[in-house]
Amino acid sequence: MKFEDSQYVESVHYKIEMPFGNFYLLDKFFISELNEGVHFDWEMIKNIMEEVVDFYGENTKIGYISNRVNSYSMDPQNWIAVQNKYNMFVAGAIIYYNNMTFMNSSLEKKFASISVKRCLSLEEAIGWILGLKELN
């Protein structure tokens, strides 16, 4: 389910629309929905993270949810690079919709230095993120 079709869309404080996807910034986390076929590279990540840091501030702690409604690729080592450069994520959730996305998220989870949960729905991912003691 796309985020904009969910009950949570009214909680968005800021939406970032990029040629490669949409990003939704909420109180304690943000959600990404990348476009079909995109290779989400380091330059794209830096572009998004500049806006994320501007919105939340440099010394904040937030969660991240990747809503994988479309198929795309990324270098799993970017999880390490993002955490090293920005150090603002306490945890991440990856919502998968098929076996291929589950396998990709399992590989990415191995590279992440933060806790990463694979979820079957937006509700599960948001509930998990909001339940983290680091964000409360």
CSV table of N, CA, C and O in Angstrom, one decimal:
chain,number,residue,atom,x,y,z
A,1,MET,N,0.8,-1.2,0.0
A,1,MET,CA,0.0,0.0,0.0
A,1,MET,C,0.9,1.2,0.0
A,1,MET,O,1.8,1.3,0.8
A,2,LYS,N,0.6,2.2,-0.9
A,2,LYS,CA,1.3,3.4,-0.9
A,2,LYS,C,0.9,4.2,0.3
A,2,LYS,O,-0.2,4.2,0.8
A,3,PHE,N,1.9,5.0,0.8
A,3,PHE,CA,1.6,5.8,2.0
A,3,PHE,C,0.5,6.7,1.9
A,3,PHE,O,-0.3,6.9,2.8
A,4,GLU,N,0.4,7.4,0.7
A,4,GLU,CA,-0.7,8.3,0.5
A,4,GLU,C,-2.1,7.7,0.5
A,4,GLU,O,-3.1,8.4,0.7
A,5,ASP,N,-2.2,6.4,0.4
A,5,ASP,CA,-3.5,5.7,0.5
A,5,ASP,C,-3.7,5.2,1.9
A,5,ASP,O,-4.8,4.5,2.1
A,6,SER,N,-2.9,5.5,2.8
A,6,SER,CA,-3.0,5.0,4.2
A,6,SER,C,-3.7,6.0,5.1
A,6,SER,O,-3.8,7.2,4.8
A,7,GLN,N,-4.1,5.5,6.3
A,7,GLN,CA,-4.7,6.3,7.3
A,7,GLN,C,-3.7,7.3,7.9
A,7,GLN,O,-4.1,8.2,8.6
A,8,TYR,N,-2.4,7.1,7.7
A,8,TYR,CA,-1.4,7.9,8.4
A,8,TYR,C,-1.0,9.1,7.6
A,8,TYR,O,-0.3,9.9,8.1
A,9,VAL,N,-1.5,9.3,6.4
A,9,VAL,CA,-1.1,10.4,5.6
A,9,VAL,C,-1.4,11.7,6.2
A,9,VAL,O,-0.6,12.7,6.0
A,10,GLU,N,-2.4,11.8,7.0
A,10,GLU,CA,-2.7,13.1,7.7
A,10,GLU,C,-1.7,13.5,8.7
A,10,GLU,O,-1.7,14.6,9.2
A,11,SER,N,-0.8,12.6,9.1
A,11,SER,CA,0.3,12.8,10.1
A,11,SER,C,1.5,13.4,9.5
A,11,SER,O,2.5,13.8,10.2
A,12,VAL,N,1.6,13.6,8.2
A,12,VAL,CA,2.8,14.1,7.5
A,12,VAL,C,2.9,15.6,7.8
A,12,VAL,O,2.0,16.3,7.7
A,13,HIS,N,4.2,15.9,8.1
A,13,HIS,CA,4.5,17.3,8.3
A,13,HIS,C,5.1,17.9,7.1
A,13,HIS,O,4.9,19.1,6.8
A,14,TYR,N,5.8,17.1,6.3
A,14,TYR,CA,6.5,17.6,5.1
A,14,TYR,C,6.6,16.5,4.1
A,14,TYR,O,7.0,15.4,4.5
A,15,LYS,N,6.4,16.8,2.9
A,15,LYS,CA,6.6,15.8,1.8
A,15,LYS,C,7.6,16.3,0.9
A,15,LYS,O,7.6,17.5,0.4
A,16,ILE,N,8.6,15.4,0.5
A,16,ILE,CA,9.7,15.7,-0.4
A,16,ILE,C,9.4,14.9,-1.7
A,16,ILE,O,9.3,13.7,-1.6
A,17,GLU,N,9.2,15.6,-2.8
A,17,GLU,CA,9.0,14.9,-4.1
A,17,GLU,C,10.3,15.1,-4.9
A,17,GLU,O,10.7,16.2,-5.1
A,18,MET,N,10.9,14.0,-5.2
A,18,MET,CA,12.1,14.0,-6.0
A,18,MET,C,11.8,13.2,-7.3
A,18,MET,O,10.9,12.4,-7.3
A,19,PRO,N,12.6,13.3,-8.4
A,19,PRO,CA,12.4,12.6,-9.6
A,19,PRO,C,12.5,11.1,-9.4
A,19,PRO,O,12.0,10.3,-10.2
A,20,PHE,N,13.1,10.7,-8.3
A,20,PHE,CA,13.4,9.2,-8.1
A,20,PHE,C,12.5,8.7,-7.0
A,20,PHE,O,12.5,7.5,-6.7
A,21,GLY,N,11.6,9.5,-6.3
A,21,GLY,CA,10.7,9.0,-5.3
A,21,GLY,C,10.1,10.0,-4.4
A,21,GLY,O,10.5,11.2,-4.5
A,22,ASN,N,9.3,9.6,-3.5
A,22,ASN,CA,8.7,10.5,-2.5
A,22,ASN,C,9.1,10.1,-1.1
A,22,ASN,O,9.3,9.0,-0.8
A,23,PHE,N,9.1,11.2,-0.3
A,23,PHE,CA,9.6,11.0,1.1
A,23,PHE,C,8.7,11.8,2.0
A,23,PHE,O,8.3,12.9,1.7
A,24,TYR,N,8.2,11.1,3.1
A,24,TYR,CA,7.2,11.7,4.0
A,24,TYR,C,7.8,11.8,5.4
A,24,TYR,O,8.2,10.8,6.0
A,25,LEU,N,7.9,13.0,5.9
A,25,LEU,CA,8.5,13.3,7.2
A,25,LEU,C,7.4,13.5,8.2
A,25,LEU,O,6.5,14.4,8.1
A,26,LEU,N,7.4,12.7,9.2
A,26,LEU,CA,6.5,12.7,10.3
A,26,LEU,C,7.2,13.0,11.6
A,26,LEU,O,8.4,13.3,11.6
A,27,ASP,N,6.5,13.0,12.8
A,27,ASP,CA,7.2,13.4,14.0
A,27,ASP,C,8.5,12.7,14.4
A,27,ASP,O,9.5,13.3,14.6
A,28,LYS,N,8.4,11.4,14.4
A,28,LYS,CA,9.6,10.6,14.9
A,28,LYS,C,10.3,9.7,13.8
A,28,LYS,O,11.2,9.0,14.2
A,29,PHE,N,9.8,9.8,12.6
A,29,PHE,CA,10.4,9.0,11.5
A,29,PHE,C,10.0,9.6,10.2
A,29,PHE,O,9.2,10.4,10.1
A,30,PHE,N,10.7,9.0,9.2
A,30,PHE,CA,10.3,9.4,7.8
A,30,PHE,C,10.2,8.1,7.0
A,30,PHE,O,10.7,7.1,7.3
A,31,ILE,N,9.4,8.2,5.9
A,31,ILE,CA,9.1,7.1,5.0
A,31,ILE,C,9.5,7.4,3.6
A,31,ILE,O,9.3,8.5,3.1
A,32,SER,N,10.2,6.4,3.0
A,32,SER,CA,10.6,6.6,1.6
A,32,SER,C,9.8,5.6,0.7
A,32,SER,O,9.4,4.5,1.1
A,33,GLU,N,9.4,6.1,-0.4
A,33,GLU,CA,8.8,5.3,-1.5
A,33,GLU,C,9.5,5.7,-2.8
A,33,GLU,O,9.3,6.7,-3.4
A,34,LEU,N,10.4,4.8,-3.2
A,34,LEU,CA,11.2,5.0,-4.4
A,34,LEU,C,10.5,4.6,-5.6
A,34,LEU,O,9.6,3.7,-5.6
A,35,ASN,N,10.8,5.2,-6.8
A,35,ASN,CA,10.1,4.8,-8.0
A,35,ASN,C,10.6,3.5,-8.6
A,35,ASN,O,11.8,3.1,-8.3
A,36,GLU,N,9.8,2.9,-9.4
A,36,GLU,CA,10.1,1.6,-10.0
A,36,GLU,C,11.4,1.8,-10.9
A,36,GLU,O,11.6,2.7,-11.6
A,37,GLY,N,12.3,0.8,-10.7
A,37,GLY,CA,13.5,0.7,-11.5
A,37,GLY,C,14.7,1.7,-11.2
A,37,GLY,O,15.7,1.6,-11.8
A,38,VAL,N,14.5,2.5,-10.1
A,38,VAL,CA,15.6,3.4,-9.7
A,38,VAL,C,16.7,2.6,-9.1
A,38,VAL,O,16.6,1.6,-8.4
A,39,HIS,N,17.9,3.1,-9.4
A,39,HIS,CA,19.1,2.7,-8.6
A,39,HIS,C,19.4,3.8,-7.6
A,39,HIS,O,19.8,4.9,-8.0
A,40,PHE,N,19.0,3.6,-6.3
A,40,PHE,CA,19.2,4.6,-5.3
A,40,PHE,C,20.6,4.7,-4.9
A,40,PHE,O,21.1,3.9,-4.1
A,41,ASP,N,21.3,5.7,-5.4
A,41,ASP,CA,22.7,5.8,-5.2
A,41,ASP,C,23.1,6.8,-4.2
A,41,ASP,O,22.2,7.5,-3.6
A,42,TRP,N,24.4,7.0,-3.9
A,42,TRP,CA,24.8,7.9,-2.8
A,42,TRP,C,24.4,9.3,-3.1
A,42,TRP,O,24.1,10.0,-2.2
A,43,GLU,N,24.5,9.8,-4.3
A,43,GLU,CA,24.1,11.2,-4.6
A,43,GLU,C,22.6,11.4,-4.3
A,43,GLU,O,22.3,12.5,-3.7
A,44,MET,N,21.8,10.5,-4.6
A,44,MET,CA,20.3,10.6,-4.3
A,44,MET,C,20.2,10.6,-2.8
A,44,MET,O,19.4,11.4,-2.2
A,45,ILE,N,20.9,9.8,-2.1
A,45,ILE,CA,20.8,9.7,-0.6
A,45,ILE,C,21.2,11.0,0.0
A,45,ILE,O,20.5,11.6,0.9
A,46,LYS,N,22.3,11.6,-0.5
A,46,LYS,CA,22.8,12.9,0.1
A,46,LYS,C,21.7,14.0,-0.2
A,46,LYS,O,21.5,14.8,0.7
A,47,ASN,N,21.1,14.0,-1.4
A,47,ASN,CA,20.1,15.0,-1.6
A,47,ASN,C,18.9,14.9,-0.6
A,47,ASN,O,18.5,15.9,-0.1
A,48,ILE,N,18.5,13.7,-0.4
A,48,ILE,CA,17.4,13.5,0.6
A,48,ILE,C,17.8,13.9,2.0
A,48,ILE,O,17.1,14.5,2.7
A,49,MET,N,19.0,13.4,2.4
A,49,MET,CA,19.5,13.6,3.7
A,49,MET,C,19.7,15.1,4.0
A,49,MET,O,19.5,15.5,5.2
A,50,GLU,N,20.0,15.9,3.1
A,50,GLU,CA,20.1,17.3,3.3
A,50,GLU,C,18.8,17.9,3.8
A,50,GLU,O,18.7,18.7,4.7
A,51,GLU,N,17.7,17.5,3.1
A,51,GLU,CA,16.4,18.0,3.5
A,51,GLU,C,15.9,17.4,4.8
A,51,GLU,O,15.3,18.0,5.6
A,52,VAL,N,16.3,16.1,5.0
A,52,VAL,CA,15.9,15.4,6.3
A,52,VAL,C,16.6,16.2,7.5
A,52,VAL,O,15.9,16.5,8.5
A,53,VAL,N,17.9,16.4,7.3
A,53,VAL,CA,18.6,17.1,8.4
A,53,VAL,C,18.1,18.5,8.6
A,53,VAL,O,17.9,19.0,9.7
A,54,ASP,N,17.7,19.2,7.5
A,54,ASP,CA,17.1,20.6,7.6
A,54,ASP,C,15.8,20.5,8.4
A,54,ASP,O,15.6,21.4,9.2
A,55,PHE,N,15.0,19.5,8.1
A,55,PHE,CA,13.7,19.4,8.8
A,55,PHE,C,13.8,19.0,10.3
A,55,PHE,O,13.3,19.6,11.1
A,56,TYR,N,14.6,17.9,10.6
A,56,TYR,CA,14.7,17.4,11.9
A,56,TYR,C,15.8,18.0,12.8
A,56,TYR,O,15.7,18.0,14.0
A,57,GLY,N,16.8,18.6,12.2
A,57,GLY,CA,17.9,19.1,12.9
A,57,GLY,C,19.1,18.1,12.9
A,57,GLY,O,18.8,16.9,12.7
A,58,GLU,N,20.3,18.5,13.2
A,58,GLU,CA,21.4,17.7,13.1
A,58,GLU,C,21.6,16.7,14.3
A,58,GLU,O,22.1,15.6,14.2
A,59,ASN,N,21.1,17.1,15.4
A,59,ASN,CA,21.3,16.2,16.6
A,59,ASN,C,20.1,15.5,17.1
A,59,ASN,O,19.9,15.3,18.3
A,60,THR,N,19.2,15.1,16.2
A,60,THR,CA,18.0,14.4,16.5
A,60,THR,C,18.2,12.9,16.3
A,60,THR,O,19.1,12.5,15.6
A,61,LYS,N,17.3,12.1,16.8
A,61,LYS,CA,17.2,10.7,16.6
A,61,LYS,C,15.9,10.4,16.0
A,61,LYS,O,14.8,10.8,16.6
A,62,ILE,N,15.8,9.7,14.9
A,62,ILE,CA,14.6,9.3,14.2
A,62,ILE,C,14.6,7.9,13.7
A,62,ILE,O,15.7,7.3,13.7
A,63,GLY,N,13.5,7.4,13.3
A,63,GLY,CA,13.4,6.1,12.6
A,63,GLY,C,13.2,6.3,11.2
A,63,GLY,O,12.9,7.4,10.7
A,64,TYR,N,13.4,5.2,10.4
A,64,TYR,CA,13.3,5.3,9.0
A,64,TYR,C,12.5,4.1,8.5
A,64,TYR,O,12.7,2.9,9.0
A,65,ILE,N,11.5,4.3,7.6
A,65,ILE,CA,10.7,3.2,7.0
A,65,ILE,C,10.9,3.3,5.5
A,65,ILE,O,10.6,4.3,4.9
A,66,SER,N,11.3,2.2,5.0
A,66,SER,CA,11.4,2.0,3.5
A,66,SER,C,10.1,1.2,3.1
A,66,SER,O,10.0,0.1,3.3
A,67,ASN,N,9.2,1.9,2.4
A,67,ASN,CA,8.0,1.3,1.9
A,67,ASN,C,8.3,0.8,0.5
A,67,ASN,O,8.2,1.6,-0.5
A,68,ARG,N,8.6,-0.4,0.3
A,68,ARG,CA,9.0,-1.0,-1.0
A,68,ARG,C,7.9,-1.4,-1.9
A,68,ARG,O,7.7,-2.5,-2.3
A,69,VAL,N,7.0,-0.4,-2.3
A,69,VAL,CA,5.9,-0.7,-3.1
A,69,VAL,C,6.4,-0.9,-4.6
A,69,VAL,O,5.7,-1.4,-5.4
A,70,ASN,N,7.6,-0.4,-4.9
A,70,ASN,CA,8.2,-0.6,-6.2
A,70,ASN,C,9.5,-1.3,-6.1
A,70,ASN,O,10.2,-1.3,-5.1
A,71,SER,N,9.9,-1.9,-7.2
A,71,SER,CA,11.2,-2.6,-7.3
A,71,SER,C,12.3,-1.6,-7.6
A,71,SER,O,12.2,-0.8,-8.6
A,72,TYR,N,13.4,-1.6,-6.9
A,72,TYR,CA,14.5,-0.7,-7.1
A,72,TYR,C,15.7,-1.4,-6.6
A,72,TYR,O,15.7,-2.4,-5.9
A,73,SER,N,16.9,-0.8,-6.9
A,73,SER,CA,18.1,-1.3,-6.3
A,73,SER,C,18.9,-0.3,-5.6
A,73,SER,O,18.7,0.9,-5.7
A,74,MET,N,19.8,-0.8,-4.7
A,74,MET,CA,20.7,0.1,-4.0
A,74,MET,C,21.9,-0.7,-3.5
A,74,MET,O,21.8,-2.0,-3.4
A,75,ASP,N,23.0,-0.1,-3.2
A,75,ASP,CA,24.1,-0.7,-2.7
A,75,ASP,C,23.9,-0.9,-1.2
A,75,ASP,O,23.8,0.1,-0.5
A,76,PRO,N,23.8,-2.1,-0.6
A,76,PRO,CA,23.5,-2.3,0.8
A,76,PRO,C,24.6,-1.7,1.7
A,76,PRO,O,24.3,-1.3,2.8
A,77,GLN,N,25.8,-1.4,1.2
A,77,GLN,CA,26.8,-0.8,2.0
A,77,GLN,C,26.4,0.7,2.3
A,77,GLN,O,27.0,1.3,3.2
A,78,ASN,N,25.5,1.2,1.5
A,78,ASN,CA,25.0,2.6,1.8
A,78,ASN,C,24.4,2.8,3.2
A,78,ASN,O,24.4,3.8,3.8
A,79,TRP,N,23.9,1.7,3.8
A,79,TRP,CA,23.4,1.7,5.2
A,79,TRP,C,24.5,2.2,6.1
A,79,TRP,O,24.3,3.0,7.0
A,80,ILE,N,25.7,1.6,5.9
A,80,ILE,CA,26.9,2.0,6.7
A,80,ILE,C,27.3,3.4,6.5
A,80,ILE,O,27.5,4.2,7.5
A,81,ALA,N,27.3,3.8,5.2
A,81,ALA,CA,27.7,5.2,4.9
A,81,ALA,C,26.8,6.2,5.5
A,81,ALA,O,27.2,7.2,6.0
A,82,VAL,N,25.5,5.9,5.4
A,82,VAL,CA,24.5,6.9,5.9
A,82,VAL,C,24.6,7.0,7.5
A,82,VAL,O,24.6,8.1,8.0
A,83,GLN,N,24.8,5.9,8.1
A,83,GLN,CA,24.9,5.9,9.6
A,83,GLN,C,26.2,6.6,10.0
A,83,GLN,O,26.2,7.4,10.9
A,84,ASN,N,27.3,6.4,9.3
A,84,ASN,CA,28.6,7.0,9.6
A,84,ASN,C,28.5,8.5,9.4
A,84,ASN,O,29.0,9.3,10.2
A,85,LYS,N,27.9,9.0,8.3
A,85,LYS,CA,27.8,10.4,8.0
A,85,LYS,C,26.8,11.2,8.8
A,85,LYS,O,27.0,12.3,9.3
A,86,TYR,N,25.6,10.6,9.0
A,86,TYR,CA,24.5,11.3,9.6
A,86,TYR,C,24.2,10.9,11.0
A,86,TYR,O,23.7,11.7,11.8
A,87,ASN,N,24.4,9.7,11.4
A,87,ASN,CA,24.2,9.2,12.8
A,87,ASN,C,22.9,9.7,13.4
A,87,ASN,O,22.9,10.1,14.6
A,88,MET,N,21.8,9.6,12.7
A,88,MET,CA,20.5,10.1,13.3
A,88,MET,C,19.5,9.0,13.4
A,88,MET,O,18.5,9.2,14.1
A,89,PHE,N,19.7,7.9,12.8
A,89,PHE,CA,18.7,6.8,12.8
A,89,PHE,C,18.9,5.9,14.0
A,89,PHE,O,20.0,5.3,14.2
A,90,VAL,N,17.8,5.6,14.7
A,90,VAL,CA,17.9,4.6,15.8
A,90,VAL,C,17.5,3.2,15.3
A,90,VAL,O,17.9,2.2,15.9
A,91,ALA,N,16.7,3.2,14.2
A,91,ALA,CA,16.2,1.9,13.7
A,91,ALA,C,15.6,2.2,12.3
A,91,ALA,O,15.2,3.3,12.0
A,92,GLY,N,15.4,1.1,11.6
A,92,GLY,CA,14.8,1.2,10.3
A,92,GLY,C,13.8,0.0,10.1
A,92,GLY,O,14.0,-1.1,10.7
A,93,ALA,N,12.8,0.2,9.3
A,93,ALA,CA,11.9,-0.9,9.0
A,93,ALA,C,11.8,-0.9,7.4
A,93,ALA,O,11.8,0.1,6.8
A,94,ILE,N,11.8,-2.1,6.9
A,94,ILE,CA,11.6,-2.3,5.5
A,94,ILE,C,10.3,-3.1,5.3
A,94,ILE,O,10.2,-4.2,5.8
A,95,ILE,N,9.4,-2.5,4.5
A,95,ILE,CA,8.1,-3.1,4.2
A,95,ILE,C,8.3,-3.8,2.9
A,95,ILE,O,8.6,-3.2,1.9
A,96,TYR,N,8.1,-5.1,2.9
A,96,TYR,CA,8.3,-5.9,1.7
A,96,TYR,C,7.0,-6.5,1.2
A,96,TYR,O,6.1,-6.8,2.0
A,97,TYR,N,6.9,-6.6,-0.1
A,97,TYR,CA,5.6,-7.1,-0.7
A,97,TYR,C,5.8,-8.3,-1.6
A,97,TYR,O,4.8,-8.8,-2.1
A,98,ASN,N,7.0,-8.8,-1.7
A,98,ASN,CA,7.2,-10.1,-2.4
A,98,ASN,C,8.5,-10.7,-1.9
A,98,ASN,O,9.3,-10.1,-1.1
A,99,ASN,N,8.8,-11.9,-2.4
A,99,ASN,CA,10.0,-12.7,-2.0
A,99,ASN,C,11.3,-12.0,-2.3
A,99,ASN,O,12.2,-12.0,-1.6
A,100,MET,N,11.3,-11.4,-3.5
A,100,MET,CA,12.6,-10.7,-3.9
A,100,MET,C,12.9,-9.6,-3.0
A,100,MET,O,14.0,-9.4,-2.6
A,101,THR,N,11.9,-8.8,-2.7
A,101,THR,CA,12.1,-7.7,-1.7
A,101,THR,C,12.5,-8.2,-0.4
A,101,THR,O,13.3,-7.6,0.3
A,102,PHE,N,11.9,-9.3,0.1
A,102,PHE,CA,12.3,-9.9,1.4
A,102,PHE,C,13.8,-10.3,1.3
A,102,PHE,O,14.5,-10.0,2.3
A,103,MET,N,14.2,-10.9,0.3
A,103,MET,CA,15.6,-11.4,0.2
A,103,MET,C,16.5,-10.1,0.2
A,103,MET,O,17.6,-10.2,0.8
A,104,ASN,N,16.2,-9.1,-0.6
A,104,ASN,CA,17.0,-7.9,-0.6
A,104,ASN,C,17.1,-7.2,0.7
A,104,ASN,O,18.2,-6.8,1.2
A,105,SER,N,16.0,-7.2,1.4
A,105,SER,CA,16.0,-6.5,2.7
A,105,SER,C,16.8,-7.4,3.7
A,105,SER,O,17.4,-6.8,4.7
A,106,SER,N,16.8,-8.7,3.6
A,106,SER,CA,17.6,-9.5,4.5
A,106,SER,C,19.0,-9.2,4.3
A,106,SER,O,19.8,-9.2,5.2
A,107,LEU,N,19.5,-9.0,3.0
A,107,LEU,CA,20.9,-8.7,2.8
A,107,LEU,C,21.2,-7.3,3.3
A,107,LEU,O,22.2,-7.1,4.0
A,108,GLU,N,20.3,-6.3,3.1
A,108,GLU,CA,20.6,-5.0,3.6
A,108,GLU,C,20.7,-5.0,5.2
A,108,GLU,O,21.5,-4.3,5.7
A,109,LYS,N,19.9,-5.8,5.8
A,109,LYS,CA,19.8,-5.9,7.3
A,109,LYS,C,21.2,-6.3,7.8
A,109,LYS,O,21.6,-5.8,8.8
A,110,LYS,N,21.9,-7.1,7.1
A,110,LYS,CA,23.2,-7.6,7.5
A,110,LYS,C,24.3,-6.5,7.5
A,110,LYS,O,25.2,-6.5,8.2
A,111,PHE,N,24.0,-5.4,6.6
A,111,PHE,CA,25.0,-4.3,6.5
A,111,PHE,C,24.7,-3.2,7.5
A,111,PHE,O,25.5,-2.3,7.7
A,112,ALA,N,23.5,-3.2,8.0
A,112,ALA,CA,23.0,-2.0,8.8
A,112,ALA,C,23.6,-2.2,10.2
A,112,ALA,O,23.7,-3.3,10.8
A,113,SER,N,24.1,-1.0,10.8
A,113,SER,CA,24.6,-1.0,12.1
A,113,SER,C,23.5,-0.7,13.1
A,113,SER,O,23.7,-0.7,14.3
A,114,ILE,N,22.3,-0.4,12.6
A,114,ILE,CA,21.1,-0.2,13.5
A,114,ILE,C,20.2,-1.4,13.4
A,114,ILE,O,20.3,-2.2,12.5
A,115,SER,N,19.2,-1.4,14.2
A,115,SER,CA,18.2,-2.5,14.2
A,115,SER,C,17.3,-2.3,13.0
A,115,SER,O,16.8,-1.1,12.7
A,116,VAL,N,17.1,-3.3,12.2
A,116,VAL,CA,16.3,-3.2,11.0
A,116,VAL,C,15.3,-4.4,11.1
A,116,VAL,O,15.6,-5.5,11.2
A,117,LYS,N,14.0,-4.0,10.9
A,117,LYS,CA,12.9,-5.0,11.0
A,117,LYS,C,12.3,-5.1,9.6
A,117,LYS,O,12.0,-4.1,9.0
A,118,ARG,N,12.0,-6.3,9.2
A,118,ARG,CA,11.3,-6.5,7.9
A,118,ARG,C,9.8,-6.7,8.3
A,118,ARG,O,9.5,-7.4,9.2
A,119,CYS,N,9.0,-5.9,7.6
A,119,CYS,CA,7.5,-5.9,7.9
A,119,CYS,C,6.7,-6.2,6.7
A,119,CYS,O,7.1,-6.0,5.6
A,120,LEU,N,5.5,-6.6,7.0
A,120,LEU,CA,4.5,-6.9,6.0
A,120,LEU,C,3.5,-5.8,5.6
A,120,LEU,O,2.8,-5.9,4.7
A,121,SER,N,3.5,-4.7,6.5
A,121,SER,CA,2.6,-3.6,6.2
A,121,SER,C,3.1,-2.3,6.8
A,121,SER,O,3.9,-2.3,7.7
A,122,LEU,N,2.5,-1.2,6.4
A,122,LEU,CA,2.7,0.1,7.0
A,122,LEU,C,2.4,0.1,8.4
A,122,LEU,O,3.1,0.6,9.3
A,123,GLU,N,1.2,-0.5,8.8
A,123,GLU,CA,0.8,-0.6,10.2
A,123,GLU,C,1.8,-1.2,11.1
A,123,GLU,O,2.1,-0.7,12.1
A,124,GLU,N,2.4,-2.4,10.6
A,124,GLU,CA,3.4,-3.1,11.4
A,124,GLU,C,4.6,-2.2,11.6
A,124,GLU,O,5.2,-2.1,12.7
A,125,ALA,N,5.1,-1.6,10.5
A,125,ALA,CA,6.3,-0.8,10.5
A,125,ALA,C,6.2,0.4,11.4
A,125,ALA,O,7.0,0.7,12.2
A,126,ILE,N,5.1,1.1,11.2
A,126,ILE,CA,4.9,2.3,12.0
A,126,ILE,C,4.7,2.0,13.5
A,126,ILE,O,5.3,2.6,14.4
A,127,GLY,N,3.9,1.0,13.8
A,127,GLY,CA,3.8,0.5,15.2
A,127,GLY,C,5.1,0.2,15.8
A,127,GLY,O,5.3,0.5,17.0
A,128,TRP,N,5.9,-0.6,15.1
A,128,TRP,CA,7.2,-1.0,15.6
A,128,TRP,C,8.1,0.3,15.9
A,128,TRP,O,8.7,0.4,17.0
A,129,ILE,N,8.2,1.2,14.9
A,129,ILE,CA,9.0,2.4,15.1
A,129,ILE,C,8.5,3.2,16.3
A,129,ILE,O,9.3,3.7,17.1
A,130,LEU,N,7.2,3.4,16.3
A,130,LEU,CA,6.6,4.2,17.4
A,130,LEU,C,6.8,3.6,18.8
A,130,LEU,O,6.8,4.3,19.8
A,131,GLY,N,7.0,2.3,18.8
A,131,GLY,CA,7.2,1.6,20.1
A,131,GLY,C,8.6,1.5,20.6
A,131,GLY,O,8.9,1.0,21.7
A,132,LEU,N,9.5,2.0,19.8
A,132,LEU,CA,11.0,2.0,20.2
A,132,LEU,C,11.2,2.9,21.4
A,132,LEU,O,10.8,4.1,21.3
A,133,LYS,N,11.9,2.4,22.4
A,133,LYS,CA,12.1,3.2,23.6
A,133,LYS,C,13.0,4.4,23.2
A,133,LYS,O,12.9,5.5,23.9
A,134,GLU,N,13.9,4.3,22.3
A,134,GLU,CA,14.8,5.4,21.9
A,134,GLU,C,14.1,6.6,21.3
A,134,GLU,O,14.6,7.7,21.3
A,135,LEU,N,12.9,6.4,20.9
A,135,LEU,CA,12.1,7.5,20.3
A,135,LEU,C,11.0,8.0,21.2
A,135,LEU,O,10.3,8.9,20.8
A,136,ASN,N,10.9,7.5,22.4
A,136,ASN,CA,9.9,7.9,23.4
A,136,ASN,C,10.5,8.6,24.6
A,136,ASN,O,11.6,8.5,24.9
